[in-house]
Amino acid sequence: MSKSPTTKSRALGKVTLSEVAAHAGVAPMTASRAINQPELVSATLRERVDKAILELGYVPNRAARALASAQSKVIAVLVPSLSNAVFTAVLAGIQDALDPCNYQILIGNTRYSDAEEEKLLFAYMQSNPDGILLSGLTHSPRVQQMLATSRVPVVSMMDLSPEPGAMSVGFSQVDAGYAMTRYLLDKGRKRIGYMAAQLDERTLRRAEGYRKAMREAGLADPALELLVPEPSTIALGAELLGRMLAKVPELDAIFCCNDDLAHGAIFQCQRRGISVPEQLAIGGFNDLPASAWMKPSVTTVGTPLYQTGFEAASLLLASIRGSEVAAQRIDLGFTLMARESA
Amino acid sequence: MSKSPTTKSRALGKVTLSEVAAHAGVAPMTASRAINQPELVSATLRERVDKAILELGYVPNRAARALASAQSKVIAVLVPSLSNAVFTAVLAGIQDALDPCNYQILIGNTRYSDAEEEKLLFAYMQSNPDGILLSGLTHSPRVQQMLATSRVPVVSMMDLSPEPGAMSVGFSQVDAGYAMTRYLLDKGRKRIGYMAAQLDERTLRRAEGYRKAMREAGLADPALELLVPEPSTIALGAELLGRMLAKVPELDAIFCCNDDLAHGAIFQCQRRGISVPEQLAIGGFNDLPASAWMKPSVTTVGTPLYQTGFEAASLLLASIRGSEVAAQRIDLGFTLMARESA
DNA sequence: CTGAAAGCGCTTACAG
DNA sequence: CTGAAAGCGCTTACAG
């Protein structure tokens, strides 16, 4: 009550629920109900409490509520990158799905690193999240263990889990890789290269699809693959185009594991005077905004990014609420966007 | 102690500090110290506690700690967009600066909306953040009021505050807008258009710089400006190029308020057979990755995105720690990148 | 260096 | 519909 403001007290010095209650002439419990379950409070008292809140400028203390209720109202989201437009699109979907529910979203950027993912997950676990959204299917043993121990609902995004109990939302990366390769094959291309960076699990699964299609066509050749661990950028796409051509001069098509690489490869072709698609067909992945507008426009695989985030968050919400979860595994599919570059 | 696991108890059912302490044969206080200030605990006890933590799989409860210590170890960051590469670059800098300090970062996407900003800030205030990072200088009265009431340290990013006490990190948007216009003028261009989207405060300040330069050159003409409120995209850049040209056929240069618009405008020129920069010079803003690689490469203004985030977070940290904050206003400058498009 | 007591600001679980 | 009691899991502020 009478703490001198200069004394370093352990309290925040902010307005508390009790003060609101006192101001409104009710018990703290009633003030709490007026805020969280107003329908259980008589109109008169509810108004008195609302007035007190406004007059005092009351801001609820989330930590206290979390501690008392054992519910954090926190959802943790782990994505491998924020600079990659792919994941910001997924995040937009998540935000929209979660927006009405008043959850606090913890966004963690793992930077494609298992160690970072472990660190972030451990940090987030301390907030007792009500649910977790993860990118991809494969995680380190320690991450798997933390998840198993906590028994928090988890939804995986961007690929489909083969495990029966697991919740996942996305599409088959293998099938999508296969589809693009098949498309290039159908266009009559024979020497089709696969160019990939980052080497995350999705990139590798697209490579599987590529190999399957090439094998079926009797055109498989390891020399056609160029996979590097560096982060995927336009600059890298430009560089890899050069290396690819040096390795396989008779190349007639390239499937880039994503659009950044494809854009870089196309810019490089323009600088070298290689005509796309006449001399070299180029396919990308994810259909980033520039792909539709570049000249030549980029043939690529349209993927349900926003929707993946939206559906994954919705599934997680349903699971948190304990309602019967219809589909544990939501296949959103993909679309081959045939344009000018291939 | 003996709660049946089927009973819905108010507790989380997780291992607590007290259990760790009991397991290690010490008081809870000692276990707490072993975790937070290990140097104050004897080696023997420290090891016993560490062992107990491992064996029990203890995860600290952040809410309890926050409540008891009146310190949240949370920093809230509000950015107007996540799909815009500008802000993800800023975020990367923030993450790197904050990484060693074990803060939890709350990333809020205001979507360029004052209402959203208010909503997010109010939600974040409930977590009692130790500090706040804001984008831009201008905010709604309610946001200003929340900030003032809370007395939480705030650092503004992306522009320089004229207010003496305020902390800000960025560069002068007006000066940068002026510099690009001056550059086009120096190239001998006369009918220089300004094309802008979103109409956020930065876009408007760049417009001020543009107008100043045009006025000084005696070439100012309101007809040369095309400002629209829609979000900035490549598609919009392509569309605005058309509208601009229809309005001012003799246009010989365009300053686009950002690179997305510039890319769209250039793609549109390529589709219409307009040569850049011969017939039309095009300048952009922010130096996104594609700008260096496109053909023609894009003349633009390089801005210290990552650094802004890094320095802003560092300044905030210093302010939270109460150390003498050297510069309240950090001007990181900008760089005109002269390339092929202008 | 170690610990017993009290309290942070809420909500749960009961009563009435 | 309203409220008094107890407790969530930690840390502060004191003692020893």
XYZ file of C-alpha atoms (C1' of nucleotides) in Angstrom:
716
model
C 0.000 0.000 0.000
C 2.493 2.574 1.139
C 5.696 1.687 -0.623
C 7.931 4.601 -1.394
C 8.397 4.781 -5.140
C 12.163 4.992 -4.827
C 12.438 1.718 -2.940
C 13.209 -1.124 -5.290
C 10.235 -3.295 -4.530
C 9.556 -6.675 -6.003
C 6.246 -5.505 -7.435
C 5.645 -3.922 -10.801
C 3.928 -0.888 -9.352
C 1.091 -1.331 -11.763
C -2.622 -1.432 -11.209
C -3.756 -4.883 -10.124
C -7.023 -6.742 -10.296
C -7.508 -6.224 -6.561
C -7.275 -2.487 -6.985
C -9.797 -2.612 -9.778
C -12.073 -4.698 -7.568
C -11.691 -2.307 -4.641
C -12.405 0.649 -6.904
C -15.545 -1.065 -8.174
C -16.568 -2.213 -4.713
C -16.536 -5.930 -5.545
C -14.365 -8.922 -4.709
C -11.336 -9.628 -6.890
C -13.032 -12.810 -8.021
C -15.941 -10.854 -9.408
C -13.625 -8.488 -11.218
C -11.846 -11.490 -12.680
C -15.142 -12.946 -13.870
C -16.292 -9.639 -15.297
C -13.229 -9.752 -17.511
C -13.055 -13.399 -18.456
C -16.618 -14.662 -18.238
C -18.773 -11.514 -18.278
C -21.917 -13.553 -18.870
C -21.635 -14.910 -15.340
C -21.733 -11.464 -13.769
C -24.767 -9.233 -13.320
C -24.955 -6.260 -15.613
C -24.625 -3.783 -12.758
C -21.403 -5.171 -11.385
C -20.000 -5.785 -14.818
C -20.441 -2.108 -15.655
C -18.869 -1.020 -12.390
C -15.856 -3.210 -13.091
C -15.523 -2.034 -16.685
C -15.622 1.535 -15.460
C -12.939 0.874 -12.860
C -10.726 -0.785 -15.477
C -10.983 2.232 -17.706
C -10.457 4.760 -14.932
C -7.469 2.965 -13.504
C -5.950 1.967 -16.838
C -5.759 -1.639 -15.765
C -3.600 -4.010 -17.817
C -3.935 -7.699 -16.906
C -0.773 -9.501 -15.904
C -0.344 -12.408 -18.245
C 2.255 -14.145 -16.131
C -0.032 -14.223 -13.113
C -2.878 -15.533 -15.144
C -0.742 -18.210 -16.758
C 0.573 -19.302 -13.394
C -2.825 -19.477 -11.753
C -4.660 -21.072 -14.618
C -1.934 -23.400 -15.911
C -2.838 -22.153 -19.359
C -0.407 -20.010 -21.253
C -2.499 -18.988 -24.257
C 0.769 -19.196 -26.126
C 1.407 -20.965 -29.400
C 4.974 -21.476 -30.520
C 5.853 -21.491 -34.206
C 9.218 -22.632 -35.481
C 10.216 -21.793 -39.046
C 13.618 -22.313 -40.652
C 13.821 -18.833 -42.137
C 12.182 -15.441 -42.106
C 14.048 -14.041 -45.096
C 12.526 -16.733 -47.264
C 9.165 -15.504 -48.561
C 7.874 -19.047 -48.322
C 7.698 -18.957 -44.560
C 6.401 -15.450 -44.215
C 3.471 -16.537 -46.359
C 2.898 -19.511 -44.068
C 3.095 -17.190 -41.068
C 0.457 -14.916 -42.545
C -1.911 -17.868 -42.684
C -1.128 -18.798 -39.106
C -1.740 -15.275 -37.881
C -5.080 -15.081 -39.631
C -6.240 -18.397 -38.202
C -5.131 -17.557 -34.677
C -6.144 -13.923 -34.693
C -9.676 -14.292 -33.279
C -8.531 -16.573 -30.468
C -6.322 -14.204 -28.590
C -3.269 -16.413 -28.559
C 0.177 -15.014 -28.203
C 2.302 -16.304 -31.077
C 5.952 -16.986 -30.406
C 7.773 -16.964 -33.738
C 11.141 -18.696 -33.725
C 13.596 -18.599 -36.607
C 15.724 -21.749 -36.511
C 17.877 -20.654 -39.450
C 17.820 -24.187 -40.762
C 19.827 -25.336 -37.753
C 18.994 -28.261 -35.502
C 20.924 -26.678 -32.672
C 18.949 -23.448 -33.004
C 15.728 -25.394 -33.136
C 16.606 -27.181 -29.899
C 17.544 -23.931 -28.233
C 14.394 -22.144 -29.297
C 12.127 -25.027 -28.410
C 13.681 -25.311 -24.977
C 13.224 -21.599 -24.435
C 9.628 -21.749 -25.612
C 8.862 -24.765 -23.449
C 9.437 -22.547 -20.443
C 6.343 -20.636 -21.508
C 4.267 -23.819 -21.429
C 2.827 -23.332 -24.896
C -0.664 -24.688 -25.452
C 0.413 -25.869 -28.889
C 3.335 -25.973 -31.292
C 3.633 -25.504 -35.039
C 6.720 -27.040 -36.582
C 8.193 -26.899 -40.083
C 9.017 -30.227 -41.610
C 8.892 -33.784 -40.424
C 12.435 -34.556 -39.303
C 13.821 -33.215 -36.062
C 16.741 -33.976 -33.792
C 16.332 -36.613 -31.061
C 16.400 -33.930 -28.399
C 13.599 -32.018 -30.062
C 11.570 -35.201 -30.406
C 12.170 -35.969 -26.774
C 11.140 -32.514 -25.560
C 7.978 -32.780 -27.611
C 7.167 -36.266 -26.345
C 7.818 -35.369 -22.711
C 5.687 -32.246 -22.800
C 2.673 -33.909 -24.436
C 1.842 -30.592 -26.111
C -0.153 -30.846 -29.344
C 2.104 -30.443 -32.373
C 1.247 -29.885 -36.006
C 3.911 -30.273 -38.682
C 3.769 -28.013 -41.701
C 5.052 -28.262 -45.287
C 4.974 -32.024 -45.785
C 2.795 -35.017 -44.984
C 3.712 -37.275 -42.108
C 3.639 -41.011 -42.701
C 3.081 -41.619 -38.992
C -0.539 -42.458 -38.215
C -0.987 -40.410 -35.031
C 0.921 -37.333 -36.163
C -0.827 -34.180 -37.351
C 0.559 -32.623 -40.516
C -0.543 -30.128 -43.113
C 1.077 -29.578 -46.486
C 1.621 -31.575 -49.641
C 3.940 -34.278 -50.859
C 7.295 -32.707 -51.671
C 8.293 -35.893 -53.477
C 5.251 -35.796 -55.733
C 5.799 -32.119 -56.473
C 9.423 -32.729 -57.434
C 8.266 -35.581 -59.605
C 5.597 -33.472 -61.282
C 7.985 -30.703 -62.334
C 10.483 -33.181 -63.708
C 7.732 -35.015 -65.585
C 6.640 -31.675 -67.045
C 10.128 -30.963 -68.383
C 10.361 -34.497 -69.714
C 7.024 -34.097 -71.488
C 8.393 -30.953 -73.120
C 10.958 -33.217 -74.741
C 13.930 -32.308 -72.573
C 16.514 -35.055 -72.010
C 19.413 -33.640 -70.065
C 17.561 -32.154 -67.127
C 19.667 -30.897 -64.251
C 18.584 -30.532 -60.624
C 20.010 -27.557 -58.808
C 19.525 -27.244 -55.072
C 20.743 -25.198 -52.135
C 20.310 -25.293 -48.385
C 19.696 -29.045 -48.533
C 16.927 -28.974 -46.019
C 14.570 -31.929 -45.949
C 12.130 -30.443 -48.441
C 14.848 -29.787 -50.993
C 16.011 -33.360 -50.570
C 12.541 -34.765 -51.003
C 12.024 -32.805 -54.175
C 15.275 -34.348 -55.350
C 13.782 -37.784 -54.686
C 10.854 -36.942 -56.917
C 13.230 -35.657 -59.590
C 15.270 -38.867 -59.471
C 12.236 -41.057 -59.667
C 11.011 -39.307 -62.804
C 14.449 -39.388 -64.413
C 14.847 -43.065 -63.585
C 11.484 -43.918 -65.080
C 12.469 -42.083 -68.243
C 15.773 -43.908 -68.359
C 17.584 -40.572 -68.229
C 18.966 -40.602 -64.679
C 22.542 -39.392 -64.354
C 24.179 -38.279 -61.083
C 26.260 -35.775 -63.032
C 23.058 -33.819 -63.601
C 22.674 -33.002 -59.933
C 24.223 -30.007 -58.234
C 23.434 -29.795 -54.540
C 25.137 -27.314 -52.268
C 24.550 -26.566 -48.598
C 24.711 -22.760 -48.796
C 21.567 -20.703 -48.255
C 19.485 -20.266 -51.322
C 19.753 -16.841 -52.946
C 19.467 -15.231 -56.358
C 23.228 -14.758 -56.368
C 23.761 -18.442 -55.717
C 21.352 -19.342 -58.514
C 23.403 -17.231 -60.893
C 26.587 -18.898 -59.770
C 25.258 -22.435 -59.873
C 23.955 -21.912 -63.393
C 27.543 -21.324 -64.450
C 28.859 -24.365 -62.613
C 26.106 -26.547 -63.960
C 26.797 -25.533 -67.532
C 30.526 -26.076 -67.103
C 29.824 -29.572 -65.820
C 27.175 -30.528 -68.375
C 27.486 -28.325 -71.480
C 24.722 -30.152 -73.342
C 22.189 -29.416 -70.563
C 18.750 -28.594 -72.000
C 16.761 -27.968 -68.813
C 17.195 -27.213 -65.126
C 14.829 -27.844 -62.284
C 15.734 -25.401 -59.503
C 14.684 -26.467 -56.013
C 13.141 -23.038 -55.512
C 12.320 -19.810 -57.292
C 15.204 -17.773 -55.882
C 17.635 -20.089 -57.592
C 15.544 -20.095 -60.758
C 15.505 -16.296 -60.878
C 19.253 -16.145 -60.444
C 19.736 -18.761 -63.136
C 17.511 -16.846 -65.560
C 19.287 -13.539 -64.878
C 22.575 -15.286 -65.527
C 21.275 -16.678 -68.819
C 20.222 -13.172 -69.838
C 23.700 -11.888 -69.093
C 25.313 -14.730 -71.033
C 22.963 -14.538 -73.954
C 21.489 -17.971 -73.397
C 17.875 -17.994 -74.522
C 15.288 -19.314 -72.105
C 13.510 -21.626 -72.770
C 14.820 -22.235 -76.317
C 18.348 -23.250 -75.365
C 17.663 -23.963 -71.748
C 14.346 -24.571 -70.016
C 14.216 -23.469 -66.374
C 11.732 -24.570 -63.746
C 11.405 -23.289 -60.210
C 9.462 -24.013 -57.075
C 7.008 -22.119 -54.844
C 5.774 -19.504 -57.279
C 7.177 -16.393 -55.624
C 5.578 -13.116 -56.764
C 8.329 -12.226 -59.225
C 7.906 -15.493 -61.127
C 4.707 -14.390 -62.799
C 6.165 -11.043 -63.828
C 9.705 -11.683 -64.926
C 10.539 -11.927 -68.563
C 10.485 -14.777 -69.297
C 7.905 -15.603 -66.665
C 8.898 -18.600 -64.630
C 7.390 -22.057 -64.883
C 7.189 -23.250 -61.324
C 5.231 -25.231 -58.756
C 2.573 -23.253 -56.942
C 2.402 -24.340 -53.326
C -0.325 -23.646 -50.771
C 1.787 -21.547 -48.431
C -0.771 -19.286 -46.813
C -3.278 -22.100 -46.651
C -0.784 -24.427 -45.043
C -0.324 -21.967 -42.218
C -4.024 -21.348 -41.904
C -5.036 -25.008 -41.879
C -2.193 -26.057 -39.611
C -3.124 -23.433 -37.048
C -6.799 -24.384 -37.298
C -5.961 -28.058 -36.799
C -3.818 -27.201 -33.804
C -6.600 -25.111 -32.322
C -9.068 -27.972 -32.735
C -6.633 -30.315 -31.097
C -6.072 -27.934 -28.166
C -9.797 -27.664 -27.651
C -9.931 -31.417 -27.610
C -12.513 -31.586 -30.343
C -12.528 -34.541 -32.674
C -9.864 -33.750 -35.192
C -11.268 -34.710 -38.558
C -8.122 -35.065 -40.592
C -4.810 -35.656 -38.907
C -3.085 -35.299 -42.225
C -4.248 -32.581 -44.555
C -3.000 -32.749 -48.116
C -3.366 -29.332 -49.705
C -1.780 -30.348 -52.995
C 0.237 -28.204 -55.395
C -0.192 -26.714 -58.853
C 2.164 -26.807 -61.774
C 2.304 -23.297 -63.208
C 3.289 -23.610 -66.865
C 4.719 -20.287 -68.016
C 7.376 -19.006 -70.389
C 10.640 -20.275 -68.935
C 9.965 -23.948 -69.601
C 1.758 -34.645 -3.490
C -0.843 -37.344 -4.054
C -3.086 -35.972 -6.736
C -4.685 -38.556 -8.908
C -3.582 -37.959 -12.490
C -7.131 -38.129 -13.767
C -8.314 -35.270 -11.551
C -8.265 -32.003 -13.405
C -5.945 -30.131 -11.099
C -4.976 -26.521 -11.428
C -1.299 -27.454 -11.644
C 0.662 -28.251 -14.761
C 1.788 -31.624 -13.454
C 5.332 -30.785 -14.386
C 8.500 -31.014 -12.379
C 8.926 -27.954 -10.168
C 11.889 -26.257 -8.599
C 10.863 -27.629 -5.206
C 10.998 -31.159 -6.515
C 14.425 -30.545 -7.972
C 15.515 -29.137 -4.629
C 14.114 -32.099 -2.707
C 15.803 -34.489 -5.090
C 19.097 -32.692 -4.578
C 18.596 -32.402 -0.832
C 18.734 -28.599 -0.747
C 16.285 -25.770 -0.196
C 14.342 -24.427 -3.200
C 16.216 -21.167 -2.792
C 19.516 -22.912 -3.309
C 18.234 -24.693 -6.390
C 17.051 -21.353 -7.718
C 20.479 -19.843 -7.117
C 22.261 -22.793 -8.682
C 20.339 -22.032 -11.853
C 20.390 -18.253 -11.922
C 23.503 -17.253 -10.042
C 25.640 -20.402 -9.897
C 28.656 -18.452 -8.701
C 26.914 -17.890 -5.384
C 26.525 -21.610 -4.729
C 29.213 -24.042 -3.603
C 30.463 -26.430 -6.252
C 29.125 -29.471 -4.401
C 25.559 -28.252 -4.180
C 25.632 -26.821 -7.639
C 26.522 -30.225 -9.038
C 23.844 -31.939 -7.016
C 21.263 -29.510 -8.341
C 22.458 -29.838 -11.921
C 22.212 -33.588 -11.605
C 18.695 -33.391 -10.215
C 17.638 -31.079 -13.048
C 18.907 -33.537 -15.619
C 17.438 -36.587 -13.941
C 14.047 -35.003 -13.467
C 13.963 -33.208 -16.812
C 13.173 -29.916 -15.125
C 11.917 -27.058 -17.270
C 11.679 -23.685 -15.496
C 8.301 -22.006 -15.477
C 8.705 -18.630 -17.073
C 5.400 -17.287 -15.835
C 6.283 -18.006 -12.208
C 9.650 -16.397 -12.604
C 8.211 -13.347 -14.281
C 5.603 -12.969 -11.585
C 8.052 -13.314 -8.719
C 10.807 -11.208 -10.176
C 8.724 -8.541 -11.876
C 11.000 -9.001 -14.859
C 9.622 -10.538 -18.012
C 12.780 -10.938 -20.077
C 10.538 -10.169 -22.995
C 11.175 -7.673 -25.754
C 8.334 -6.755 -28.059
C 9.002 -5.862 -31.677
C 6.378 -4.289 -33.905
C 6.925 -4.255 -37.656
C 4.429 -3.219 -40.336
C 5.016 -6.263 -42.517
C 6.660 -9.647 -42.606
C 6.223 -10.256 -46.320
C 8.344 -7.214 -47.031
C 12.000 -8.272 -47.115
C 12.928 -4.928 -45.588
C 11.579 -5.886 -42.201
C 12.802 -9.437 -42.162
C 16.284 -8.031 -42.653
C 15.735 -5.698 -39.717
C 14.466 -8.624 -37.657
C 17.597 -10.629 -38.424
C 19.676 -7.834 -36.938
C 17.483 -7.692 -33.862
C 17.727 -11.427 -33.321
C 21.494 -11.383 -33.586
C 21.824 -8.542 -31.105
C 19.444 -10.105 -28.611
C 20.556 -13.684 -29.042
C 23.194 -13.804 -26.290
C 20.930 -12.169 -23.733
C 18.253 -14.796 -23.489
C 15.334 -12.507 -24.162
C 12.119 -13.781 -25.546
C 11.248 -11.791 -28.648
C 7.600 -11.095 -29.367
C 7.271 -10.279 -33.053
C 4.122 -8.425 -34.006
C 3.011 -7.756 -37.561
C 0.882 -4.613 -37.620
C 0.129 -4.909 -41.345
C 0.536 -1.159 -41.675
C -2.548 -0.648 -39.549
C -2.843 1.658 -36.554
C -5.670 -0.437 -35.159
C -3.560 -3.592 -35.401
C -0.655 -1.816 -33.787
C -2.830 -0.781 -30.868
C -4.213 -4.278 -30.501
C -0.795 -5.929 -30.586
C 0.783 -3.434 -28.246
C -2.030 -3.861 -25.743
C -1.642 -7.632 -25.914
C 2.110 -7.373 -25.496
C 1.793 -4.982 -22.584
C 0.173 -7.795 -20.645
C 3.518 -9.559 -20.782
C 5.243 -6.571 -19.171
C 7.974 -6.325 -21.778
C 11.327 -5.039 -20.594
C 11.653 -3.070 -23.809
C 9.923 -2.287 -27.082
C 11.165 -1.864 -30.624
C 8.886 0.135 -32.903
C 8.945 0.848 -36.614
C 8.643 4.481 -37.548
C 8.105 7.652 -35.637
C 4.408 8.312 -35.892
C 1.896 6.348 -33.866
C -1.720 6.716 -32.848
C -2.567 8.646 -29.662
C -3.558 5.421 -27.913
C -0.244 3.823 -28.710
C 1.588 6.886 -27.490
C -0.444 6.840 -24.334
C 0.191 3.165 -23.597
C 3.885 3.732 -24.113
C 3.953 6.783 -21.881
C 1.964 5.143 -19.103
C 4.088 2.026 -19.044
C 7.410 3.846 -18.906
C 9.012 0.965 -20.822
C 12.109 1.861 -22.855
C 11.264 2.251 -26.538
C 13.543 2.501 -29.545
C 12.152 3.609 -32.905
C 13.588 2.107 -36.045
C 13.827 3.229 -39.680
C 13.922 6.968 -39.244
C 15.460 9.596 -36.991
C 13.374 11.190 -34.294
C 13.481 14.965 -33.930
C 12.488 14.681 -30.277
C 15.455 15.137 -27.950
C 14.702 12.416 -25.408
C 13.548 9.762 -27.864
C 15.771 6.887 -28.951
C 15.843 6.161 -32.669
C 18.009 4.262 -35.107
C 17.891 4.600 -38.868
C 18.558 7.257 -41.434
C 16.798 10.274 -42.848
C 14.117 9.097 -45.242
C 13.772 12.639 -46.544
C 17.469 12.900 -47.337
C 17.447 9.543 -49.062
C 14.483 10.514 -51.217
C 16.270 13.727 -52.053
C 19.473 11.904 -52.961
C 17.841 9.558 -55.462
C 15.985 12.421 -57.149
C 19.175 14.491 -57.288
C 20.910 11.519 -58.914
C 18.282 11.290 -61.649
C 18.429 15.049 -62.137
C 22.212 14.892 -62.465
C 21.756 12.263 -65.172
C 19.955 14.952 -67.147
C 16.404 13.721 -66.597
C 13.691 16.385 -66.505
C 10.309 14.699 -66.246
C 10.907 12.520 -63.240
C 7.913 10.737 -61.777
C 7.456 9.532 -58.213
C 5.573 6.292 -57.843
C 4.534 5.134 -54.389
C 2.357 2.528 -52.725
C 1.229 1.752 -49.201
C 1.669 5.394 -48.245
C 3.221 4.629 -44.908
C 5.196 7.377 -43.246
C 8.515 6.376 -44.833
C 7.080 6.464 -48.322
C 5.659 9.900 -47.607
C 8.956 11.188 -46.293
C 10.796 9.984 -49.351
C 8.207 11.898 -51.333
C 9.138 15.027 -49.382
C 12.757 14.567 -50.405
C 11.709 14.044 -54.011
C 9.631 17.226 -54.009
C 12.397 19.255 -52.459
C 14.860 18.214 -55.162
C 12.352 18.820 -57.948
C 11.473 22.226 -56.558
C 15.108 23.226 -56.332
C 15.553 22.191 -59.969
C 12.493 24.158 -60.971
C 10.935 20.957 -62.314
C 8.270 20.280 -59.720
C 4.901 19.168 -61.112
C 2.139 17.448 -59.121
C 1.151 15.524 -62.234
C 4.390 13.605 -61.908
C 3.313 11.962 -58.677
C 1.359 8.746 -58.453
C 0.618 7.683 -54.903
C -1.726 4.836 -54.120
C -2.615 3.230 -50.785
C -2.503 -0.427 -51.879
C 0.261 -2.680 -50.606
C 3.429 -2.526 -52.608
C 3.981 -5.473 -54.928
C 5.672 -6.287 -58.209
C 2.254 -6.570 -59.813
C 1.339 -3.103 -58.642
C 4.619 -1.711 -59.955
C 3.795 -3.132 -63.363
C 0.332 -1.616 -63.266
C 1.430 1.800 -62.020
C 4.050 2.030 -64.762
C 1.211 1.860 -67.257
C -0.886 4.463 -65.483
C 2.085 6.755 -65.075
C 2.929 6.622 -68.758
C -0.682 7.213 -69.733
C -0.713 10.288 -67.526
C 2.687 11.692 -68.536
C 3.743 10.268 -71.921
C 6.927 12.301 -72.040
C 8.176 10.856 -68.753
C 11.920 10.193 -68.831
C 12.505 8.785 -65.347
C 10.678 7.244 -62.430
C 11.676 7.098 -58.813
C 9.854 4.157 -57.234
C 9.381 4.344 -53.479
C 10.738 0.831 -53.190
C 12.367 -1.951 -55.171
C 9.260 -4.122 -55.503
C 7.605 -1.365 -57.472
C 10.784 -0.752 -59.461
C 11.046 -4.418 -60.415
C 7.444 -4.492 -61.549
C 7.962 -1.316 -63.565
C 11.051 -2.740 -65.255
C 9.308 -6.027 -66.092
C 6.479 -4.023 -67.583
C 8.916 -1.987 -69.685
C 10.443 -5.212 -70.961
C 7.024 -6.478 -71.980
C 6.196 -3.190 -73.718
C 9.524 -2.832 -75.439
C 10.486 0.303 -73.550
C 14.243 0.415 -73.115
C 15.581 1.040 -69.621
C 17.358 3.343 -68.982
C 17.549 4.790 -72.521
C 13.899 5.730 -72.873
C 13.048 5.582 -69.224
C 15.362 5.622 -66.225
C 14.080 3.741 -63.189
C 15.275 4.108 -59.619
C 14.231 2.051 -56.629
C 14.689 1.945 -52.900
C 16.133 -0.512 -50.348
C 18.373 -2.567 -52.602
C 16.583 -5.904 -52.398
C 18.653 -8.902 -53.520
C 17.154 -9.090 -57.011
C 18.156 -5.503 -57.791
C 21.801 -6.351 -58.250
C 21.023 -9.324 -60.494
C 18.203 -8.263 -62.741
C 18.851 -7.177 -66.259
C 19.085 -4.259 -66.245
C 20.368 -4.164 -62.696
C 18.497 -1.639 -60.600
C 19.806 1.724 -59.461
C 18.519 2.059 -55.940
C 19.196 3.316 -52.425
C 20.995 0.859 -50.212
C 19.659 1.083 -46.675
C 21.173 -0.309 -43.469
C 18.401 -2.779 -42.707
C 20.211 -5.465 -40.751
C 22.292 -2.870 -38.973
C 19.265 -0.851 -38.012
C 17.842 -3.883 -36.241
C 21.132 -4.723 -34.616
C 21.863 -1.217 -33.361
C 18.320 -0.573 -32.254
C 18.279 -3.755 -30.189
C 21.683 -2.932 -28.737
C 20.552 0.547 -27.795
C 17.433 -0.850 -26.189
C 19.501 -3.347 -24.222
C 21.768 -0.596 -22.964
C 18.771 1.428 -21.953
C 17.200 -1.510 -20.097
C 20.430 -2.078 -18.227
C 20.369 1.558 -17.283
C 23.796 2.213 -18.654
C 24.579 5.621 -20.056
C 23.186 5.533 -23.536
C 25.790 7.167 -25.730
C 23.695 8.121 -28.724
C 19.953 8.498 -28.405
C 19.719 8.986 -32.129
C 21.849 6.794 -34.348
C 22.128 7.819 -37.974
C 23.262 4.838 -40.017
C 23.073 6.641 -43.346
C 22.279 5.192 -46.768
C 24.112 4.522 -50.012
C 23.113 5.380 -53.526
C 23.736 2.296 -55.659
C 24.263 3.460 -59.216
C 23.601 0.569 -61.584
C 22.158 -0.033 -65.037
C 18.539 1.038 -64.750
C 19.262 4.724 -64.239
C 27.321 -19.971 1.375
C 22.425 -21.557 2.739
C 17.587 -21.310 3.900
C 12.639 -20.123 6.040
C 9.173 -16.832 5.140
C 6.480 -14.046 2.425
C 4.568 -12.510 -1.691
C 4.236 -11.579 -6.957
C -1.184 -11.122 -9.358
C -4.034 -13.902 -10.783
C -7.648 -18.163 -10.995
C -9.445 -22.676 -9.272
C -12.460 -24.978 -6.431
C -15.749 -24.407 -3.060
C -19.430 -22.297 -0.435
C -23.314 -19.656 -0.006
C -24.805 -14.352 -9.031
C -20.946 -13.364 -5.509
C -16.976 -14.081 -2.580
C -13.249 -15.943 1.052
C -9.553 -19.115 0.888
C -5.854 -21.328 -1.074
C -2.409 -22.000 -4.296
C 0.064 -21.717 -9.055
C 5.985 -21.906 -9.104
C 9.036 -19.011 -8.596
C 12.250 -14.998 -6.401
C 12.992 -11.065 -3.136
C 14.508 -9.630 1.100
C 16.193 -11.070 5.258
C 18.615 -13.886 8.615
C 22.098 -16.765 9.965
